[in-house]
Amino acid sequence: MAKNTLSFVCQNCGAAYNRWQGKCESCGEWNTLAEEDTSGSVPVSIRSKRKGRTFALESLAGKSPDAPRLSSGMTELDRVTGGGFVRGSVLLVGGDPGIGKSTLLTQATSMMARAGHRIVYISGEEAVAQVRLRAERLGLSDAPVQLAAETSVEDIVSTLSEGAVPRLIVIDSIQTMWTDTVESAPGTVTQVRASAQALIRFAKKTGAAIILVGHVTKDGQIAGPRVVEHMVDAVLSFEGEGSQQFRILRAVKNRFGPTDEIGVFEMTGLGLREVTNPSELFLSERDLGTPGTAVFAGIEGTRPVLVELQALVAPTSLGTPRRAVVGWDQSRLSMVLAVLEAHCGVKLSGHDVYLNVAGGLRIHEPAADMAAAAALVSSLVNAQLPTDAVYFGEISLSGVIRPVAQTPARLKEAVKLGFKRAVLPESARGDAGGDAGLSLNAVNSLTTLVAEIAAKGSRRGEQSASAEKNATPARFRRGEG
Ligand code: TYD
Ligand code: MG
């Protein structure tokens, strides 16, 4: 007799439980457990009787058919995938709804189809007419992409098994797909996982590359494509602030390429435009006249990117001051604040601190420490930093400025964008070479940097206090006289 295999599966992380509970102990999310039949397609009785098939074992040195890559025709997309889509690989493109995943893939598939490849676009979300409308808006109606609005994985696999093997198949989105082999409703973790498995099997068997689109919602209501992440070869995340035009494509995982590359796009009325020089874009709306901003000379993958860090340090009456950060690591900010307090005598416990990376970029490099510290101190003492300077360097817990990789690339980009000076770690001066056109200010400790900035400004809020202090003796004198 078949065993009862109903269990409660977390729709966020896929953990299974025998009983319902409010909180998933695996990922800590609340109210994400749903009842599902996890028995899979094959009844237990048959499964146990099936005799194992034998297969040949191979050597590591053996020759595999080459893994040629299919270029997408978009430089920024190729940069993130590591040079194009690998035959038989499966890639997940995740992102918030409305960020532009369908737009990006419509553009890329059209380009590849125009280059003469068989490309199939399966839309599970939109009707064929809607997809056509988008293509028309993008001026890509003439591209020979093969289009269908389907959601049954079995039907899709049967259809695609006929004729020439497609070079690339886009499944938009994996959450809308369903397979007969499991009984759960479409969109549940079990369905998403089984559908993805069937499609991955198809890709490996035929050599077609598959792109799965996955919506990520913050509250975990829709089955998170996170359960698919470890099944696929690469995971790309498409990010951006809703209010801004910039979109950043980032490789979160990549079996065939680097994971630190980013592709930068701009959403326009005519679809996504590739941004080949992101620094120019991120610095285009710089506010030159205000204290609290510093330009960070960063590296994203192989490419230098200059971006503005904005800080606001303001006195607070709250017992626990606010620490808010956008585009950078919260714990990294806490560390920089702690070092400023402990080693540089900068008292911030009575101040709210806000830090923002302009342009919607997310920075992961520790090299941003020095730029962040400079922006914070600049805001605190109300002193504007030189507008023609870039900053980079990692801060250690002892307050020493540590060297970072790729100093020459950072400096070269700064020169290219018209900057005149660089504030960098003392120990990186050697790497800088004789780079003409930049005056180098090498600092070895955070204390030096703070002293240099503080010399130019006065503490916000203490300005009036010190003015009063100076005035007091004069009043006394008048009173005496
Ligand atoms: P879409 O690709 O449908 O997002 P996703 O597939 O990630 O859900 O893009 C939706 C948004 O993009 C929508 O708000 C409109 C905007 N958009 C443009 O601004 N310009 C365009 O040319 C297109 C096609 C979309
Ligand atoms: Mg879409």
Coordinates of C-alpha atoms and ligand atoms in Angstrom, one line a residue:
M1 CA 0.0 0.0 0.0
A2 CA 1.3 3.5 -0.8
K3 CA 2.5 5.4 2.1
N4 CA 0.8 8.7 2.9
T5 CA 3.4 11.2 1.8
L6 CA 1.6 14.4 2.5
S7 CA 3.9 16.8 4.3
F8 CA 4.3 20.5 5.0
V9 CA 6.8 22.2 2.7
C10 CA 8.3 25.6 3.3
Q11 CA 7.5 27.7 0.2
N12 CA 10.6 29.8 0.8
C13 CA 13.4 27.2 1.2
G14 CA 11.9 23.8 0.5
A15 CA 12.3 22.3 4.0
A16 CA 9.7 19.6 4.7
Y17 CA 7.9 18.9 8.0
N18 CA 5.5 16.3 9.2
R19 CA 3.3 18.8 11.0
W20 CA 2.3 22.3 10.3
Q21 CA 4.1 25.0 12.3
G22 CA 4.1 28.8 12.1
K23 CA 7.8 29.3 11.6
C24 CA 10.1 27.4 9.3
E25 CA 13.1 26.3 11.4
S26 CA 15.3 26.0 8.4
C27 CA 15.1 29.6 7.0
G28 CA 13.3 31.4 9.8
E29 CA 10.4 32.7 7.7
W30 CA 6.9 32.8 9.1
N31 CA 3.7 31.4 7.5
T32 CA 5.5 29.8 4.6
L33 CA 4.5 26.2 5.2
A34 CA 2.0 24.6 2.8
E35 CA 0.6 21.1 2.6
E36 CA 2.0 19.2 -0.4
D37 CA 2.2 15.7 -1.7
T38 CA 5.9 14.9 -1.9
S39 CA 5.6 11.3 -3.1
G40 CA 6.9 12.1 -6.6
S41 CA 5.8 10.5 -9.7
V42 CA 6.6 6.8 -9.2
P43 CA 4.6 4.8 -6.6
V44 CA 6.8 3.4 -3.9
S45 CA 5.9 -0.2 -4.8
I46 CA 7.2 0.2 -8.4
R47 CA 10.2 2.3 -7.4
S48 CA 11.6 -0.4 -5.1
K49 CA 11.2 -3.1 -7.8
R50 CA 13.0 -1.1 -10.5
K51 CA 16.3 -2.7 -11.3
G52 CA 19.2 -0.2 -11.6
R53 CA 20.6 0.4 -15.1
T54 CA 24.3 0.2 -15.6
F55 CA 26.3 3.1 -17.1
A56 CA 29.9 3.6 -18.2
L57 CA 32.3 5.5 -16.0
E58 CA 34.7 7.9 -17.7
S59 CA 38.1 9.4 -16.9
L60 CA 38.7 13.1 -16.1
A61 CA 41.1 13.4 -19.0
G62 CA 38.6 12.2 -21.6
K63 CA 37.7 14.6 -24.4
S64 CA 34.2 16.0 -24.1
P65 CA 32.5 17.6 -27.1
D66 CA 33.7 21.2 -26.8
A67 CA 31.5 23.6 -24.8
P68 CA 31.1 26.4 -27.3
R69 CA 29.3 29.3 -26.1
L70 CA 26.5 31.1 -27.7
S71 CA 27.0 34.8 -27.6
S72 CA 23.8 36.7 -26.7
G73 CA 24.7 39.7 -28.9
M74 CA 24.6 41.9 -25.9
T75 CA 28.1 42.6 -24.5
E76 CA 26.9 43.3 -20.9
L77 CA 24.9 40.0 -20.8
D78 CA 27.9 38.1 -22.2
R79 CA 30.1 39.6 -19.6
V80 CA 28.0 38.3 -16.8
T81 CA 27.5 34.8 -18.2
G82 CA 31.3 34.6 -18.8
G83 CA 31.2 34.8 -22.5
G84 CA 27.8 33.4 -23.6
F85 CA 25.4 30.5 -23.0
V86 CA 27.1 27.1 -22.7
R87 CA 25.5 24.2 -24.5
G88 CA 23.3 22.1 -22.3
S89 CA 23.5 24.5 -19.4
V90 CA 20.6 25.8 -17.4
L91 CA 20.6 29.4 -16.1
L92 CA 18.2 31.0 -13.7
V93 CA 17.5 34.7 -14.1
G94 CA 15.9 36.0 -10.9
G95 CA 14.5 39.4 -10.0
D96 CA 11.6 41.3 -8.7
P97 CA 8.5 41.4 -10.9
G98 CA 8.6 44.3 -13.3
I99 CA 12.3 44.8 -13.1
G100 CA 12.7 43.9 -16.8
K101 CA 13.6 40.2 -17.1
S102 CA 11.2 39.6 -20.0
T103 CA 12.4 42.7 -21.7
L104 CA 16.1 41.7 -21.4
L105 CA 15.4 38.1 -22.6
T106 CA 13.2 39.3 -25.5
Q107 CA 16.0 41.5 -26.7
A108 CA 18.7 38.9 -26.3
T109 CA 16.7 36.1 -27.9
S110 CA 15.8 38.3 -30.9
M111 CA 19.5 39.1 -31.4
M112 CA 20.4 35.4 -31.3
A113 CA 17.6 34.4 -33.6
R114 CA 18.6 37.1 -36.1
A115 CA 22.1 35.5 -36.0
G116 CA 20.5 32.3 -37.4
H117 CA 20.1 30.1 -34.3
R118 CA 16.9 28.3 -33.4
I119 CA 15.6 30.1 -30.3
V120 CA 12.4 29.2 -28.5
Y121 CA 10.6 31.6 -26.1
I122 CA 8.0 29.9 -23.9
S123 CA 5.8 32.4 -22.0
G124 CA 3.8 31.0 -19.1
E125 CA 2.7 34.4 -17.9
E126 CA 1.8 36.4 -20.9
A127 CA -0.3 35.5 -24.0
V128 CA 1.4 35.4 -27.3
A129 CA -0.2 38.7 -28.3
Q130 CA 1.3 40.4 -25.2
V131 CA 4.8 39.1 -26.0
R132 CA 4.4 40.2 -29.6
L133 CA 3.3 43.7 -28.4
R134 CA 6.5 44.0 -26.4
A135 CA 8.6 42.8 -29.3
E136 CA 6.9 45.4 -31.5
R137 CA 7.6 48.1 -29.0
L138 CA 11.3 47.1 -29.0
G139 CA 11.4 47.1 -32.8
L140 CA 12.2 43.4 -32.8
S141 CA 9.0 41.9 -34.5
D142 CA 11.0 40.7 -37.5
A143 CA 13.3 38.4 -35.4
P144 CA 12.6 34.7 -36.1
V145 CA 12.1 33.7 -32.5
Q146 CA 9.8 30.7 -32.1
L147 CA 7.1 31.7 -29.6
A148 CA 4.5 29.9 -27.5
A149 CA 2.3 30.5 -24.4
E150 CA 2.5 27.1 -22.6
T151 CA 2.8 25.9 -19.0
S152 CA 2.8 22.1 -19.2
V153 CA 6.4 20.8 -19.0
E154 CA 5.5 17.5 -20.7
D155 CA 4.0 19.3 -23.7
I156 CA 7.0 21.6 -23.9
V157 CA 9.5 18.8 -23.8
S158 CA 7.5 16.8 -26.4
T159 CA 7.3 19.7 -28.8
L160 CA 10.9 20.7 -28.4
S161 CA 12.1 17.1 -28.9
E162 CA 10.9 17.3 -32.5
G163 CA 13.0 18.8 -35.3
A164 CA 16.4 20.5 -34.8
V165 CA 17.5 20.9 -31.2
P166 CA 16.9 24.6 -30.2
R167 CA 20.1 26.4 -29.3
L168 CA 18.4 28.3 -26.5
I169 CA 15.0 28.0 -24.8
V170 CA 13.6 30.7 -22.5
I171 CA 11.0 29.6 -19.9
D172 CA 9.3 32.7 -18.6
S173 CA 8.7 31.9 -15.7
I174 CA 9.5 28.7 -13.9
Q175 CA 6.8 29.5 -11.3
T176 CA 4.0 29.1 -13.9
M177 CA 5.2 25.7 -15.1
W178 CA 3.6 22.4 -14.0
T179 CA 4.2 18.7 -14.5
D180 CA 1.7 15.8 -14.3
T181 CA 4.2 13.8 -12.3
V182 CA 3.4 15.6 -9.1
E183 CA 0.1 16.5 -7.6
S184 CA 0.8 19.8 -6.0
A185 CA -0.6 23.0 -7.4
P186 CA 1.4 25.0 -9.9
G187 CA 3.6 27.5 -8.2
T188 CA 4.4 25.3 -5.1
V189 CA 7.9 24.3 -4.3
T190 CA 7.3 20.7 -5.3
Q191 CA 6.0 21.7 -8.7
V192 CA 8.7 24.3 -9.3
R193 CA 11.3 21.7 -8.4
A194 CA 9.9 18.9 -10.5
S195 CA 9.4 21.2 -13.5
A196 CA 12.9 22.5 -13.2
Q197 CA 14.2 19.0 -12.9
A198 CA 12.4 17.9 -16.1
L199 CA 13.7 20.9 -18.0
I200 CA 17.3 20.4 -16.7
R201 CA 17.1 16.8 -17.8
F202 CA 16.0 17.9 -21.3
A203 CA 18.9 20.4 -21.5
K204 CA 21.5 17.9 -20.5
K205 CA 20.2 15.3 -22.8
T206 CA 19.9 17.4 -25.9
G207 CA 22.5 20.1 -25.4
A208 CA 20.1 23.0 -25.7
A209 CA 20.8 25.8 -23.3
I210 CA 17.8 26.8 -21.1
I211 CA 17.1 30.1 -19.3
L212 CA 14.6 29.9 -16.5
V213 CA 13.0 33.1 -15.3
G214 CA 12.2 33.3 -11.6
H215 CA 10.3 35.9 -9.7
V216 CA 11.7 36.6 -6.3
T217 CA 9.3 38.2 -3.7
K218 CA 10.6 39.5 -0.5
D219 CA 7.7 38.1 1.6
G220 CA 8.2 34.6 0.2
Q221 CA 4.6 34.2 -0.8
I222 CA 5.4 32.7 -4.2
A223 CA 7.5 29.6 -4.2
G224 CA 11.0 31.0 -4.1
P225 CA 13.2 30.0 -7.0
R226 CA 15.7 29.5 -4.3
V227 CA 14.9 25.8 -4.3
V228 CA 16.1 25.8 -8.0
E229 CA 19.3 27.7 -7.3
H230 CA 21.4 24.7 -6.5
M231 CA 20.0 22.7 -9.4
V232 CA 21.1 25.0 -12.1
D233 CA 24.5 25.9 -13.5
A234 CA 24.3 29.6 -13.1
V235 CA 22.1 32.1 -11.3
L236 CA 21.9 35.7 -12.5
S237 CA 20.1 38.3 -10.5
F238 CA 18.6 41.3 -12.1
E239 CA 18.4 44.2 -9.7
G240 CA 17.5 47.9 -9.6
E241 CA 15.6 50.5 -7.7
G242 CA 12.1 50.8 -9.0
S243 CA 12.4 54.6 -9.2
Q244 CA 15.7 54.5 -11.1
Q245 CA 16.4 53.7 -14.7
F246 CA 19.6 51.6 -14.0
R247 CA 19.4 47.9 -13.9
I248 CA 22.3 45.7 -12.8
L249 CA 22.7 42.1 -13.8
R250 CA 24.9 40.2 -11.4
A251 CA 26.1 36.6 -11.4
V252 CA 25.3 35.0 -8.0
K253 CA 26.5 31.6 -9.0
N254 CA 28.2 30.5 -12.2
R255 CA 29.7 27.1 -13.0
F256 CA 31.2 28.4 -16.3
G257 CA 32.4 31.8 -15.4
P258 CA 33.2 34.5 -12.8
T259 CA 30.7 35.5 -10.2
D260 CA 31.9 39.0 -9.5
E261 CA 31.0 40.5 -12.9
I262 CA 28.2 42.9 -13.3
G263 CA 26.3 44.1 -16.4
V264 CA 24.8 47.5 -16.4
F265 CA 21.7 48.5 -18.3
E266 CA 19.4 51.5 -18.5
M267 CA 15.6 51.0 -19.0
T268 CA 14.4 53.4 -21.7
G269 CA 11.2 53.7 -23.6
L270 CA 12.7 51.5 -26.2
G271 CA 13.8 48.7 -23.9
L272 CA 17.1 48.1 -22.2
R273 CA 20.2 50.0 -23.3
E274 CA 23.6 48.6 -22.5
V275 CA 25.8 50.9 -20.4
T276 CA 29.4 50.3 -21.4
N277 CA 30.9 52.9 -19.1
P278 CA 29.1 52.6 -15.8
S279 CA 31.3 55.2 -14.0
E280 CA 30.1 58.0 -16.2
L281 CA 26.5 56.9 -15.5
F282 CA 27.0 56.7 -11.7
L283 CA 28.7 60.0 -11.5
S284 CA 26.4 61.8 -13.9
E285 CA 24.2 63.3 -11.2
R286 CA 26.9 64.2 -8.7
D287 CA 26.1 66.8 -6.1
L288 CA 29.3 68.7 -6.1
G289 CA 28.7 71.3 -3.4
T290 CA 27.8 69.2 -0.3
P291 CA 29.8 67.7 2.5
G292 CA 29.3 64.0 3.1
T293 CA 30.0 62.7 -0.4
A294 CA 33.1 60.8 -1.5
V295 CA 33.9 59.0 -4.8
F296 CA 34.9 55.4 -4.4
A297 CA 37.2 53.9 -7.0
G298 CA 35.9 50.3 -7.1
I299 CA 36.3 47.2 -9.1
E300 CA 33.3 45.1 -10.2
G301 CA 34.7 41.9 -11.7
T302 CA 37.3 42.9 -14.2
R303 CA 36.0 46.4 -14.7
P304 CA 36.7 49.5 -12.6
V305 CA 33.6 51.4 -11.6
L306 CA 33.6 54.8 -9.9
V307 CA 30.6 55.5 -7.7
E308 CA 29.6 58.2 -5.2
L309 CA 29.1 57.3 -1.6
Q310 CA 26.8 59.7 0.3
A311 CA 26.7 60.0 4.1
L312 CA 24.6 62.0 6.5
V313 CA 25.6 62.2 10.1
A314 CA 23.0 64.1 12.1
P315 CA 22.6 64.7 15.9
T316 CA 19.8 62.6 17.4
S317 CA 17.7 62.5 20.5
L318 CA 17.0 58.8 20.2
G319 CA 18.4 56.5 22.8
T320 CA 19.5 54.1 20.1
P321 CA 20.7 56.2 17.1
R322 CA 19.7 55.1 13.7
R323 CA 22.1 53.3 11.3
A324 CA 20.7 53.0 7.8
V325 CA 22.6 51.9 4.8
V326 CA 21.6 51.4 1.1
G327 CA 23.9 49.5 -1.3
W328 CA 26.5 48.5 1.3
D329 CA 26.9 46.0 4.0
Q330 CA 25.3 47.0 7.3
S331 CA 27.9 45.2 9.4
R332 CA 30.7 46.7 7.4
L333 CA 29.3 50.2 8.3
S334 CA 29.1 49.2 12.0
M335 CA 32.8 48.2 11.8
V336 CA 33.9 51.5 10.2
L337 CA 31.9 53.4 12.9
A338 CA 33.5 51.3 15.7
V339 CA 37.0 52.0 14.4
L340 CA 36.3 55.7 14.0
E341 CA 35.1 55.8 17.7
A342 CA 37.8 53.5 19.1
H343 CA 40.9 54.8 17.3
C344 CA 40.1 58.2 16.0
G345 CA 38.2 59.8 18.8
V346 CA 35.2 60.4 16.6
K347 CA 32.1 60.2 18.8
L348 CA 29.1 59.0 16.9
S349 CA 26.9 57.5 19.6
G350 CA 24.8 60.7 19.7
H351 CA 24.3 60.8 15.9
D352 CA 22.1 59.1 13.4
V353 CA 24.1 57.7 10.5
Y354 CA 22.8 57.2 6.9
L355 CA 25.0 55.9 4.1
N356 CA 23.9 55.5 0.5
V357 CA 25.6 54.2 -2.6
A358 CA 24.4 56.5 -5.5
G359 CA 22.8 55.0 -8.6
G360 CA 21.4 51.8 -7.1
L361 CA 24.7 49.9 -7.1
R362 CA 25.5 47.4 -4.4
I363 CA 29.1 47.3 -3.3
H364 CA 30.6 44.2 -1.9
E365 CA 34.3 45.2 -1.8
P366 CA 36.0 46.0 1.5
A367 CA 38.0 48.6 -0.5
A368 CA 35.0 50.9 0.0
D369 CA 35.9 51.3 3.7
M370 CA 38.0 54.4 3.2
A371 CA 35.5 56.2 1.0
A372 CA 32.7 55.4 3.4
A373 CA 34.8 56.7 6.4
A374 CA 35.8 59.9 4.4
A375 CA 32.1 60.6 3.6
L376 CA 31.0 60.0 7.2
V377 CA 33.7 62.2 8.7
S378 CA 33.1 64.9 6.0
S379 CA 29.4 65.0 7.0
L380 CA 30.1 65.0 10.7
V381 CA 32.5 67.9 10.6
N382 CA 30.6 69.6 7.8
A383 CA 33.7 69.8 5.5
Q384 CA 33.4 69.3 1.8
L385 CA 35.8 66.8 0.4
P386 CA 37.8 67.8 -2.7
T387 CA 35.5 67.1 -5.7
D388 CA 38.4 65.9 -7.8
A389 CA 39.5 63.1 -5.5
V390 CA 38.8 59.4 -5.4
Y391 CA 39.1 57.1 -2.3
F392 CA 39.9 53.5 -1.9
G393 CA 41.4 51.3 0.8
E394 CA 40.4 48.7 3.4
I395 CA 40.3 49.6 7.0
S396 CA 41.5 47.0 9.6
L397 CA 40.1 46.8 13.1
S398 CA 43.2 48.5 14.4
G399 CA 42.6 51.5 12.2
V400 CA 45.3 50.7 9.7
I401 CA 44.6 51.3 6.0
R402 CA 45.3 48.1 4.2
P403 CA 46.1 47.7 0.5
V404 CA 43.6 46.4 -2.0
A405 CA 43.9 44.7 -5.3
Q406 CA 44.1 46.3 -8.8
T407 CA 45.3 49.7 -7.8
P408 CA 46.5 50.7 -11.3
A409 CA 43.1 49.9 -12.8
R410 CA 41.3 52.1 -10.3
L411 CA 43.7 55.0 -10.9
K412 CA 43.5 54.6 -14.6
E413 CA 39.7 54.9 -14.5
A414 CA 39.9 57.9 -12.2
V415 CA 42.3 59.7 -14.7
K416 CA 39.9 58.8 -17.6
L417 CA 37.1 60.5 -15.8
G418 CA 39.0 63.6 -15.1
F419 CA 39.9 63.2 -11.4
K420 CA 43.1 64.9 -10.2
R421 CA 43.9 63.1 -6.9
A422 CA 43.6 59.8 -5.2
V423 CA 43.6 59.0 -1.5
L424 CA 44.9 55.5 -1.2
P425 CA 46.7 53.1 1.2
E426 CA 50.3 54.0 1.9
S427 CA 51.3 50.4 1.0
A428 CA 49.6 50.6 -2.4
R429 CA 51.7 53.6 -3.5
G430 CA 54.3 51.1 -5.0
D431 CA 51.6 49.4 -7.1
A432 CA 50.4 52.8 -8.4
G433 CA 53.6 53.1 -10.6
G434 CA 54.4 56.4 -12.1
D435 CA 50.8 57.2 -13.0
A436 CA 50.9 60.7 -14.4
G437 CA 48.0 63.0 -14.0
L438 CA 47.0 62.0 -10.5
S439 CA 48.4 63.4 -7.3
L440 CA 48.6 60.6 -4.8
N441 CA 47.8 61.1 -1.1
A442 CA 48.9 57.9 0.6
V443 CA 47.6 57.4 4.1
N444 CA 48.6 54.6 6.5
S445 CA 46.0 55.0 9.2
L446 CA 42.4 56.2 9.6
T447 CA 43.5 58.7 12.2
T448 CA 45.6 60.6 9.5
L449 CA 42.6 60.7 7.2
V450 CA 40.2 61.9 9.9
A451 CA 42.7 64.6 11.0
E452 CA 43.1 65.8 7.4
I453 CA 39.3 66.1 6.9
A454 CA 38.7 67.6 10.3
A455 CA 41.3 70.3 9.8
K456 CA 39.0 71.7 7.1
G457 CA 35.7 71.7 9.0
S458 CA 34.0 72.2 12.3
R459 CA 31.7 69.7 14.0
R460 CA 28.1 70.2 13.0
G461 CA 26.1 71.5 15.9
E462 CA 29.2 72.5 17.7
Q463 CA 29.7 75.4 15.4
S464 CA 27.2 77.6 17.2
A465 CA 28.4 76.3 20.6
S466 CA 31.9 77.3 20.0
A467 CA 30.9 80.6 18.6
E468 CA 29.0 81.2 21.9
K469 CA 32.0 80.1 23.9
N470 CA 34.1 82.7 22.1
A471 CA 31.5 85.3 22.6
T472 CA 31.0 84.8 26.3
P473 CA 34.2 86.4 27.5
A474 CA 33.4 89.5 25.5
R475 CA 30.0 89.8 27.2
F476 CA 31.6 89.4 30.6
R477 CA 34.1 92.2 29.6
R478 CA 31.2 94.4 28.6
G479 CA 29.4 93.6 31.9
E480 CA 32.6 94.4 33.8
G481 CA 33.1 97.6 32.0
Ligands
TYD1 P1 9.2 43.3 -17.9 O1 10.3 42.9 -18.7 O2 7.9 42.9 -18.2 O3 9.5 42.8 -16.4 P2 9.6 41.4 -15.7 O4 9.6 40.4 -16.8 O5 10.8 41.4 -14.9 O6 8.4 41.3 -14.8 O7 9.3 44.9 -17.7 C1 8.3 45.6 -17.1 C2 8.7 47.0 -17.0 O8 9.6 47.5 -17.9 C3 7.4 47.8 -17.1 O9 7.3 48.6 -15.9 C4 7.6 48.7 -18.3 C5 9.1 48.7 -18.5 N1 9.5 48.9 -19.9 C6 10.0 50.0 -20.3 O10 10.2 51.0 -19.5 N2 10.4 50.1 -21.6 C7 10.3 49.1 -22.5 O11 10.6 49.2 -23.7 C8 9.6 47.9 -22.0 C9 9.4 46.8 -23.0 C10 9.3 47.8 -20.7
MG2 MG 8.0 39.0 -17.2

